[in-house]
mmCIF file of C-alpha atoms in Angstrom:
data_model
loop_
_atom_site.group_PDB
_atom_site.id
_atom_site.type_symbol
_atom_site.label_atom_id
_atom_site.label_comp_id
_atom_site.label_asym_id
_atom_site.label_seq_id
_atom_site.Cartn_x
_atom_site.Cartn_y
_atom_site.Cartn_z
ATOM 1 C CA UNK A 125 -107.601 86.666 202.995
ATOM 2 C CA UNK A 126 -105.951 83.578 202.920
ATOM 3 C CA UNK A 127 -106.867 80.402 205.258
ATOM 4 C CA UNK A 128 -105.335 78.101 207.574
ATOM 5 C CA UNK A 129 -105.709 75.431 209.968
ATOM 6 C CA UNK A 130 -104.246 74.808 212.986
ATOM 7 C CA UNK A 131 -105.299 71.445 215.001
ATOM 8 C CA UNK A 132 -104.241 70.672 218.457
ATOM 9 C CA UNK A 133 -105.153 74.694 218.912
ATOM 10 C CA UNK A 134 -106.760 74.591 222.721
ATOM 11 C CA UNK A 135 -102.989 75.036 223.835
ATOM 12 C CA UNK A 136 -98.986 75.511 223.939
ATOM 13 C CA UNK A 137 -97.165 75.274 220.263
ATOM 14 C CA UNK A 138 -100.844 74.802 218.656
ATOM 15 C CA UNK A 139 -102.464 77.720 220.057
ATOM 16 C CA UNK A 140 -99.401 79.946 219.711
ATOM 17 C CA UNK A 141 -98.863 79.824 216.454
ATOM 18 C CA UNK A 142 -102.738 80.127 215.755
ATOM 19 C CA UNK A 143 -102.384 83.656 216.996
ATOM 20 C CA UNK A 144 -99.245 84.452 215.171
ATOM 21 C CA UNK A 145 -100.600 83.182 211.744
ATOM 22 C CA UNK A 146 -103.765 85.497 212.576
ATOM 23 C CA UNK A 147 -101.029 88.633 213.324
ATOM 24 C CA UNK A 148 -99.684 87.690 210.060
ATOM 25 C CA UNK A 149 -102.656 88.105 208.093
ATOM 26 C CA UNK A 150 -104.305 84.652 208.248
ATOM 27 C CA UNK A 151 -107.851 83.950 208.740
ATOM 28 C CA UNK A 152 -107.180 80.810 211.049
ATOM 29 C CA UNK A 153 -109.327 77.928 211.730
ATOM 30 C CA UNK A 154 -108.912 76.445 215.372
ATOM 31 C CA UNK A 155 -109.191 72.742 215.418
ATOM 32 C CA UNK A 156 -109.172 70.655 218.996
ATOM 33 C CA UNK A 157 -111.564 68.580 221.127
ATOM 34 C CA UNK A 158 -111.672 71.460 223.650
ATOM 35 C CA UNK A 159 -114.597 73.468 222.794
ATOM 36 C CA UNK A 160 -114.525 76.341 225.093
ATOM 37 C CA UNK A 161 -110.942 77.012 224.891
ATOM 38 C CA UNK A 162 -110.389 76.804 220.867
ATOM 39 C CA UNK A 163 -113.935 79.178 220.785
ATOM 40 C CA UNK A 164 -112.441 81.619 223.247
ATOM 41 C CA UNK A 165 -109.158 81.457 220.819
ATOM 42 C CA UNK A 166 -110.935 82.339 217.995
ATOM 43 C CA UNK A 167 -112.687 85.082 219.354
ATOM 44 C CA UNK A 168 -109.537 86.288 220.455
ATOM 45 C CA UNK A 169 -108.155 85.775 217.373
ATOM 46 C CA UNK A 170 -111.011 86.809 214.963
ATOM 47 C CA UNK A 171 -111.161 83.087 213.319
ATOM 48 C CA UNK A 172 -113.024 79.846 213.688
ATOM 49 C CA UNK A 173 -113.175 77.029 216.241
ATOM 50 C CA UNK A 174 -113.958 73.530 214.874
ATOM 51 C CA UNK A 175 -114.315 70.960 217.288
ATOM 52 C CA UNK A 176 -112.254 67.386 216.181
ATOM 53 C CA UNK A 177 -110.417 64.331 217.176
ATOM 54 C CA UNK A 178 -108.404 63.979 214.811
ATOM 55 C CA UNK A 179 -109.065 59.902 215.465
ATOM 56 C CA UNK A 180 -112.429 60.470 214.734
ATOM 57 C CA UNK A 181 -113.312 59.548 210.909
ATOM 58 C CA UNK A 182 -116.652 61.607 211.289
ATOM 59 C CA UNK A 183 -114.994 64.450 213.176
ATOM 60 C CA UNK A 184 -112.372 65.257 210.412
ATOM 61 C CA UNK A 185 -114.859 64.890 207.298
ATOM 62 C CA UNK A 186 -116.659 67.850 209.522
ATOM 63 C CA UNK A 187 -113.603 70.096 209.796
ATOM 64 C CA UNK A 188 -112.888 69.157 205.926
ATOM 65 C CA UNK A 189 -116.101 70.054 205.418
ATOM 66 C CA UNK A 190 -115.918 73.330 207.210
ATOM 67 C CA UNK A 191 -112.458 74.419 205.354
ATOM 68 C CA UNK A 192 -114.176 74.255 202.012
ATOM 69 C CA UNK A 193 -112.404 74.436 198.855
ATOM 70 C CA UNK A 194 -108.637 75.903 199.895
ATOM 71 C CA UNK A 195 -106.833 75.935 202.395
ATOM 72 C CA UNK A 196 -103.260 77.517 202.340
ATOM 73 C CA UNK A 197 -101.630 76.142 205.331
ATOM 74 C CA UNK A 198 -102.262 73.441 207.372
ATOM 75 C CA UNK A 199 -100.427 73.161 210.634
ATOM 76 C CA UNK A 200 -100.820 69.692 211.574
ATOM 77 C CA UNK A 201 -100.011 69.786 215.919
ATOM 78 C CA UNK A 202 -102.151 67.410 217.509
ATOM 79 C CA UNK A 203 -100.529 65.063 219.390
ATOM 80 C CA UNK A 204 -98.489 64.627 222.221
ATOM 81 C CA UNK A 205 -96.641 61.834 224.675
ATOM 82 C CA UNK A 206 -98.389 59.321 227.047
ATOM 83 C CA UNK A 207 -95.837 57.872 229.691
ATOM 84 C CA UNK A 208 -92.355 57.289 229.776
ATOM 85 C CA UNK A 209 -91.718 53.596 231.001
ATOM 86 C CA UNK A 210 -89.196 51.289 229.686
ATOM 87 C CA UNK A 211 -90.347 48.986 227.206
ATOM 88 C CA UNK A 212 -90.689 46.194 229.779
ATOM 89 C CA UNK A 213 -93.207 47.976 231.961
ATOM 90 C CA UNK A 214 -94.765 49.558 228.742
ATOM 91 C CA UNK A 215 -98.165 50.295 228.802
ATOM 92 C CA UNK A 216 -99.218 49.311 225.341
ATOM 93 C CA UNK A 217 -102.436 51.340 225.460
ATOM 94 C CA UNK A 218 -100.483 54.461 225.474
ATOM 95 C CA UNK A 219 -98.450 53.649 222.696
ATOM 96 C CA UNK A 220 -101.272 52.577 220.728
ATOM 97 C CA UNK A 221 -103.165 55.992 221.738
ATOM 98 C CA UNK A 222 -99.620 57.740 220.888
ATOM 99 C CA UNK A 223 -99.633 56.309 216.892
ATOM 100 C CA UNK A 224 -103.710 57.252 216.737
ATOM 101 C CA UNK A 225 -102.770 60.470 216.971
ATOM 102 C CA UNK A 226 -99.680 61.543 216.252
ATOM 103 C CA UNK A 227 -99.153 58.969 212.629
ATOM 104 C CA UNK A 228 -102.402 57.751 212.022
ATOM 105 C CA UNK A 229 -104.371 60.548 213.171
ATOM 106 C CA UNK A 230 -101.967 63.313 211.226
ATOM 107 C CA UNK A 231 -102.151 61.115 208.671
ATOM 108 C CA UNK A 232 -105.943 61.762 208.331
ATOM 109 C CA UNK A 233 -106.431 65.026 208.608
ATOM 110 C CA UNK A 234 -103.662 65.895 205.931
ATOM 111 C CA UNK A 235 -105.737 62.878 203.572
ATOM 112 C CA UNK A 236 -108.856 64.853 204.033
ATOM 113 C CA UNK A 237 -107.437 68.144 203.656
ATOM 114 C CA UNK A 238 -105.044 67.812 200.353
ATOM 115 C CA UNK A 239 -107.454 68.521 197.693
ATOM 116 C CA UNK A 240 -108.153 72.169 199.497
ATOM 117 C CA UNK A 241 -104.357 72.278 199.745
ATOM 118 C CA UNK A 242 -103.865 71.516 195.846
ATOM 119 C CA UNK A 243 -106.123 73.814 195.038
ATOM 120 C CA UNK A 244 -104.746 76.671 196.895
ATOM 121 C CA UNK A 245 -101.044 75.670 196.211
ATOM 122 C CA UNK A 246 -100.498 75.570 200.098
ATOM 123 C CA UNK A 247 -98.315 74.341 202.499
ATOM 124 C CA UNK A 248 -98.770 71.164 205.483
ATOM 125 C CA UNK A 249 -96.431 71.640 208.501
ATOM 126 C CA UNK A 250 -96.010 68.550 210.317
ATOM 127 C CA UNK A 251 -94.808 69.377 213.962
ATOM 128 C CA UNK A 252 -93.376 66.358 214.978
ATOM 129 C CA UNK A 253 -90.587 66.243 217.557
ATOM 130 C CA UNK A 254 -86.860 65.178 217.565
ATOM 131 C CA UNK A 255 -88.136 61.964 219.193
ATOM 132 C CA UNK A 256 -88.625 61.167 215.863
ATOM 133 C CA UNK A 257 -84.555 61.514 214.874
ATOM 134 C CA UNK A 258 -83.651 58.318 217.758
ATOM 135 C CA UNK A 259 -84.907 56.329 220.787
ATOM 136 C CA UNK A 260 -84.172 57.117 223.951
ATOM 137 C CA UNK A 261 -85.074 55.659 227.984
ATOM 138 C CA UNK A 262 -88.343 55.383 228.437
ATOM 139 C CA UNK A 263 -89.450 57.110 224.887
ATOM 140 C CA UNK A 264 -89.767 54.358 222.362
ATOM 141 C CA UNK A 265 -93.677 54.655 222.000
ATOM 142 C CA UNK A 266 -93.327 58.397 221.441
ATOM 143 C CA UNK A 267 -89.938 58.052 219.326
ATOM 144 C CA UNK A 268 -92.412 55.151 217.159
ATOM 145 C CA UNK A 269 -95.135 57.656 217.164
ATOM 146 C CA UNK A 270 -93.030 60.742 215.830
ATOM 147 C CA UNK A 271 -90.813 58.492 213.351
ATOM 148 C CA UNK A 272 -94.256 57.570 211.808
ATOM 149 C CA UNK A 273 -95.274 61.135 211.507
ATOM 150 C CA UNK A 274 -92.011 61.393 209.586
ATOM 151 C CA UNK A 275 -92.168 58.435 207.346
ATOM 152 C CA UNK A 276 -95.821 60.197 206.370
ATOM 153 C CA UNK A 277 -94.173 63.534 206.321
ATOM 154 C CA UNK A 278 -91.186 61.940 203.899
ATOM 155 C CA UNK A 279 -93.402 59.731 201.890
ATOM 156 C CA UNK A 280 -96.268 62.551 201.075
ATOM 157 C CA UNK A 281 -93.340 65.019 199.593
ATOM 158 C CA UNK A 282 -92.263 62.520 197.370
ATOM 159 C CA UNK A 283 -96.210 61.494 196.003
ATOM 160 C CA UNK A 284 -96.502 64.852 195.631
ATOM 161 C CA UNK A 285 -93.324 66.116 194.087
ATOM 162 C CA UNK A 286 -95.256 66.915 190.405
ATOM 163 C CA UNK A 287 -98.226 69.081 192.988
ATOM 164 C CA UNK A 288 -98.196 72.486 193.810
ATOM 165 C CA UNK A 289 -98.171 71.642 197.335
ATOM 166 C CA UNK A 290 -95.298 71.779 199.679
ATOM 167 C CA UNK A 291 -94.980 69.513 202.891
ATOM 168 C CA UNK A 292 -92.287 71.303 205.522
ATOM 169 C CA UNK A 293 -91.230 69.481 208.824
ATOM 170 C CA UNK A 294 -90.614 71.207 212.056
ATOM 171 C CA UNK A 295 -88.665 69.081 215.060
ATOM 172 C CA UNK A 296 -88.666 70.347 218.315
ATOM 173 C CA UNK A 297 -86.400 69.826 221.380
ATOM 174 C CA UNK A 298 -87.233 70.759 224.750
ATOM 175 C CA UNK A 299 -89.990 73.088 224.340
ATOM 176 C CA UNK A 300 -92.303 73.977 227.877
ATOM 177 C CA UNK A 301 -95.458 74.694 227.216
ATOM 178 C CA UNK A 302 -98.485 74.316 229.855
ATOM 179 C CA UNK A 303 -99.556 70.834 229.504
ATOM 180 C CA UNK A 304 -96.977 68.904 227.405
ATOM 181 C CA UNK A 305 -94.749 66.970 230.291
ATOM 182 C CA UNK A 306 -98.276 67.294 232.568
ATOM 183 C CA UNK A 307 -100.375 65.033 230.305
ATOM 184 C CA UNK A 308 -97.270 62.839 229.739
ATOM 185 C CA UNK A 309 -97.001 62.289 233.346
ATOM 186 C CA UNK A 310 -100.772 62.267 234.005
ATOM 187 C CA UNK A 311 -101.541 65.584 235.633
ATOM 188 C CA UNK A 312 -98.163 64.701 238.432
ATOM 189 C CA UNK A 313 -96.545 67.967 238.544
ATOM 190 C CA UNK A 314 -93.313 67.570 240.346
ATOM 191 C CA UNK A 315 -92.718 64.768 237.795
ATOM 192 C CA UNK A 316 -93.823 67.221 234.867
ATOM 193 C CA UNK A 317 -91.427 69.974 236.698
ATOM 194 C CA UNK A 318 -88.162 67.695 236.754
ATOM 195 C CA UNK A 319 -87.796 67.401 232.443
ATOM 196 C CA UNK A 320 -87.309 71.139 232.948
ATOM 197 C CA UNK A 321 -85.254 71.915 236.345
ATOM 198 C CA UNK A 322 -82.209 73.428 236.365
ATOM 199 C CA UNK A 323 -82.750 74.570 232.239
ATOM 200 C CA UNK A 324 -82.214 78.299 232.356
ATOM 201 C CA UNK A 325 -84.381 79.241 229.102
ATOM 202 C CA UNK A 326 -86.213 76.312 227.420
ATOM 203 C CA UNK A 327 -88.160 77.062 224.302
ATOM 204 C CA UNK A 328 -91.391 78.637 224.345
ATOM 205 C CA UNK A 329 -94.561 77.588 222.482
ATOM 206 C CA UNK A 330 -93.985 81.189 221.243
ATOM 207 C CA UNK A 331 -90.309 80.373 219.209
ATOM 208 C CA UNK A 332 -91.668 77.507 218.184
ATOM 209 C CA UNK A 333 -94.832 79.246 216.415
ATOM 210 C CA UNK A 334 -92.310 81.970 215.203
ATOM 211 C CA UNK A 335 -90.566 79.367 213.325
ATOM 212 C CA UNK A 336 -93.481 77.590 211.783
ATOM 213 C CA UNK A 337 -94.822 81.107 210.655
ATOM 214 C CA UNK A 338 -91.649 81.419 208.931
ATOM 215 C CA UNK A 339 -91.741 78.142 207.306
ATOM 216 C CA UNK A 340 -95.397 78.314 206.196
ATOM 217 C CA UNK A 341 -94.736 82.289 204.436
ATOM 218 C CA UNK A 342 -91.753 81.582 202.579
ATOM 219 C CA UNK A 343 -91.783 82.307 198.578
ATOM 220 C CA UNK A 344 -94.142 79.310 196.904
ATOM 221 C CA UNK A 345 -91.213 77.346 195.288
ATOM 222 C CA UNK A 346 -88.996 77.141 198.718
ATOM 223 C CA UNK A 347 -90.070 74.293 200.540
ATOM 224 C CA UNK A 348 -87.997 74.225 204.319
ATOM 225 C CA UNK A 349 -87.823 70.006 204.317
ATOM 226 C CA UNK A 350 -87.220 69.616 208.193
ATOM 227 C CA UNK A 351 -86.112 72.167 210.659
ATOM 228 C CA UNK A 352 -85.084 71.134 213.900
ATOM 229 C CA UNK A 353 -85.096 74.014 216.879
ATOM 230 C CA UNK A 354 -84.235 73.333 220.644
ATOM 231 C CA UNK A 355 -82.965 75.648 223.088
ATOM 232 C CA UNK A 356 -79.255 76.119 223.358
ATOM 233 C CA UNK A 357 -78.943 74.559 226.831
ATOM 234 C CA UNK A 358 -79.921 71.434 224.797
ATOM 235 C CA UNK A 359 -76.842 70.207 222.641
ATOM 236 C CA UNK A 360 -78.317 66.706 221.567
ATOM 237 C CA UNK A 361 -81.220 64.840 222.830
ATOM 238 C CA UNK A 362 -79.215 63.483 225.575
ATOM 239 C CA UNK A 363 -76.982 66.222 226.563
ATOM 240 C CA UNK A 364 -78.791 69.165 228.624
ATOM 241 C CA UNK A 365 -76.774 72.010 230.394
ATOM 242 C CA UNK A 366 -78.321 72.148 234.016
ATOM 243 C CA UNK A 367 -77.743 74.535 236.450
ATOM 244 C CA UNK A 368 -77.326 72.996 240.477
ATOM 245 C CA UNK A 369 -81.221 73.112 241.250
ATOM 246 C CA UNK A 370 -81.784 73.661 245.216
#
């Protein structure tokens, strides 16, 4: 049975697609700092729960550690958005805790994990967002954050371009999920509500999981670069078809 990993699994896009890689075939490992929830996932799922902040030096040599000697695909999700003030009411803390997780902390995990992936001729998946593709009000610590999980994402392919390894990029639009725009707005839901009002069918964690399966299962010498997905009400980044909300 083949292996993979899935961090950022306690929820949304991370713990969807850990169930869809297990109803493909995988044995998955669950990755997150949530204990309970990534164990109950596993259960669920027949896999593994490893506990790990992916800022944490010590946590990641564990879940290296507990993947062993191959790995076949790693999902790296863990992430997420902090805030959305303009740069001149920024809180720099956020943006710092943005880049420790989703550039730096990416970064490490896919360091630790690349000999298992060599070995296995597997496949990374960065999720990273298309925040990543330009700037926009109140975004530029996430936009920084996501454009250095692509210069990793861009870099690593070309280090690795003689390695039987493939590194695949999936950008997502408007995707709601549980907690995304909750945690980004610290727990306020009516502010967490408005990003989605009036949007008749945003993505799902679920299409988003079903597209990263895909990636991650194509033949070994097709390597999907970047896909971007967003819903259709969602023609660019700053254009959004709304419906009159009440």
């Amino acid at each position: 049975m083949k292996t993979a990993l899935v961090t950022g699994a306690s929820s949304g896009i991370g713990a969807a697609t850990a169930r869809q890689l297990a109803a493909a075939g995988y044995r998955v490992i669950c990755a997150a700092r949530r204990a309970e929830r990534i164990a109950t996932l596993a259960d669920e799922i027949g896999g593994a729960a490893v506990v790990c902040d992916i800022t944490s030096d010590a946590d990641v040599a564990r879940l290296a550690e507990a993947v062993g000697d191959r790995l076949d695909v790693l999902v790296n999700n863990a992430g997420g958005a902090l805030g959305q003030e303009p740069v001149a009411e920024a809180d720099l803390d956020k943006w710092a805790a943005m880049i420790a997780t989703n550039t730096v902390g990416t970064a490490r995990v896919t360091k630790a994990l690349l000999p298992a992936l060599i070995a296995a001729e597997g496949v990374v998946v960065f999720v990273t967002s298309m925040a990543a593709d330009a700037g926009y009000e109140g975004g530029a610590g996430y936009c920084a954050a996501k454009a250095g999980e692509r210069a990793v994402v861009e870099s690593l392919r070309l280090e690795l371009f003689d390695q039987p390894v493939r590194i695949t990029e999936i950008a997502p639009g408007m995707v709601r999920t549980d907690e995304f725009a909750l945690t980004r707005f610290d727990g306020d839901r009516e502010r967490a509500d408005k990003v989605y009002a009036g949007v008749a069918e945003p993505l799902l964690a679920e299409d988003v999981a079903d597209a990263i399966v895909f990636m991650a299962t194509r033949p070994k010498h097709v390597n999907i670069d970047r896909l971007a997905i967003r819903p259709r009400a969602q023609a660019a980044m700053h254009k959004v078809h709304r419906t009159a909300v009440s």
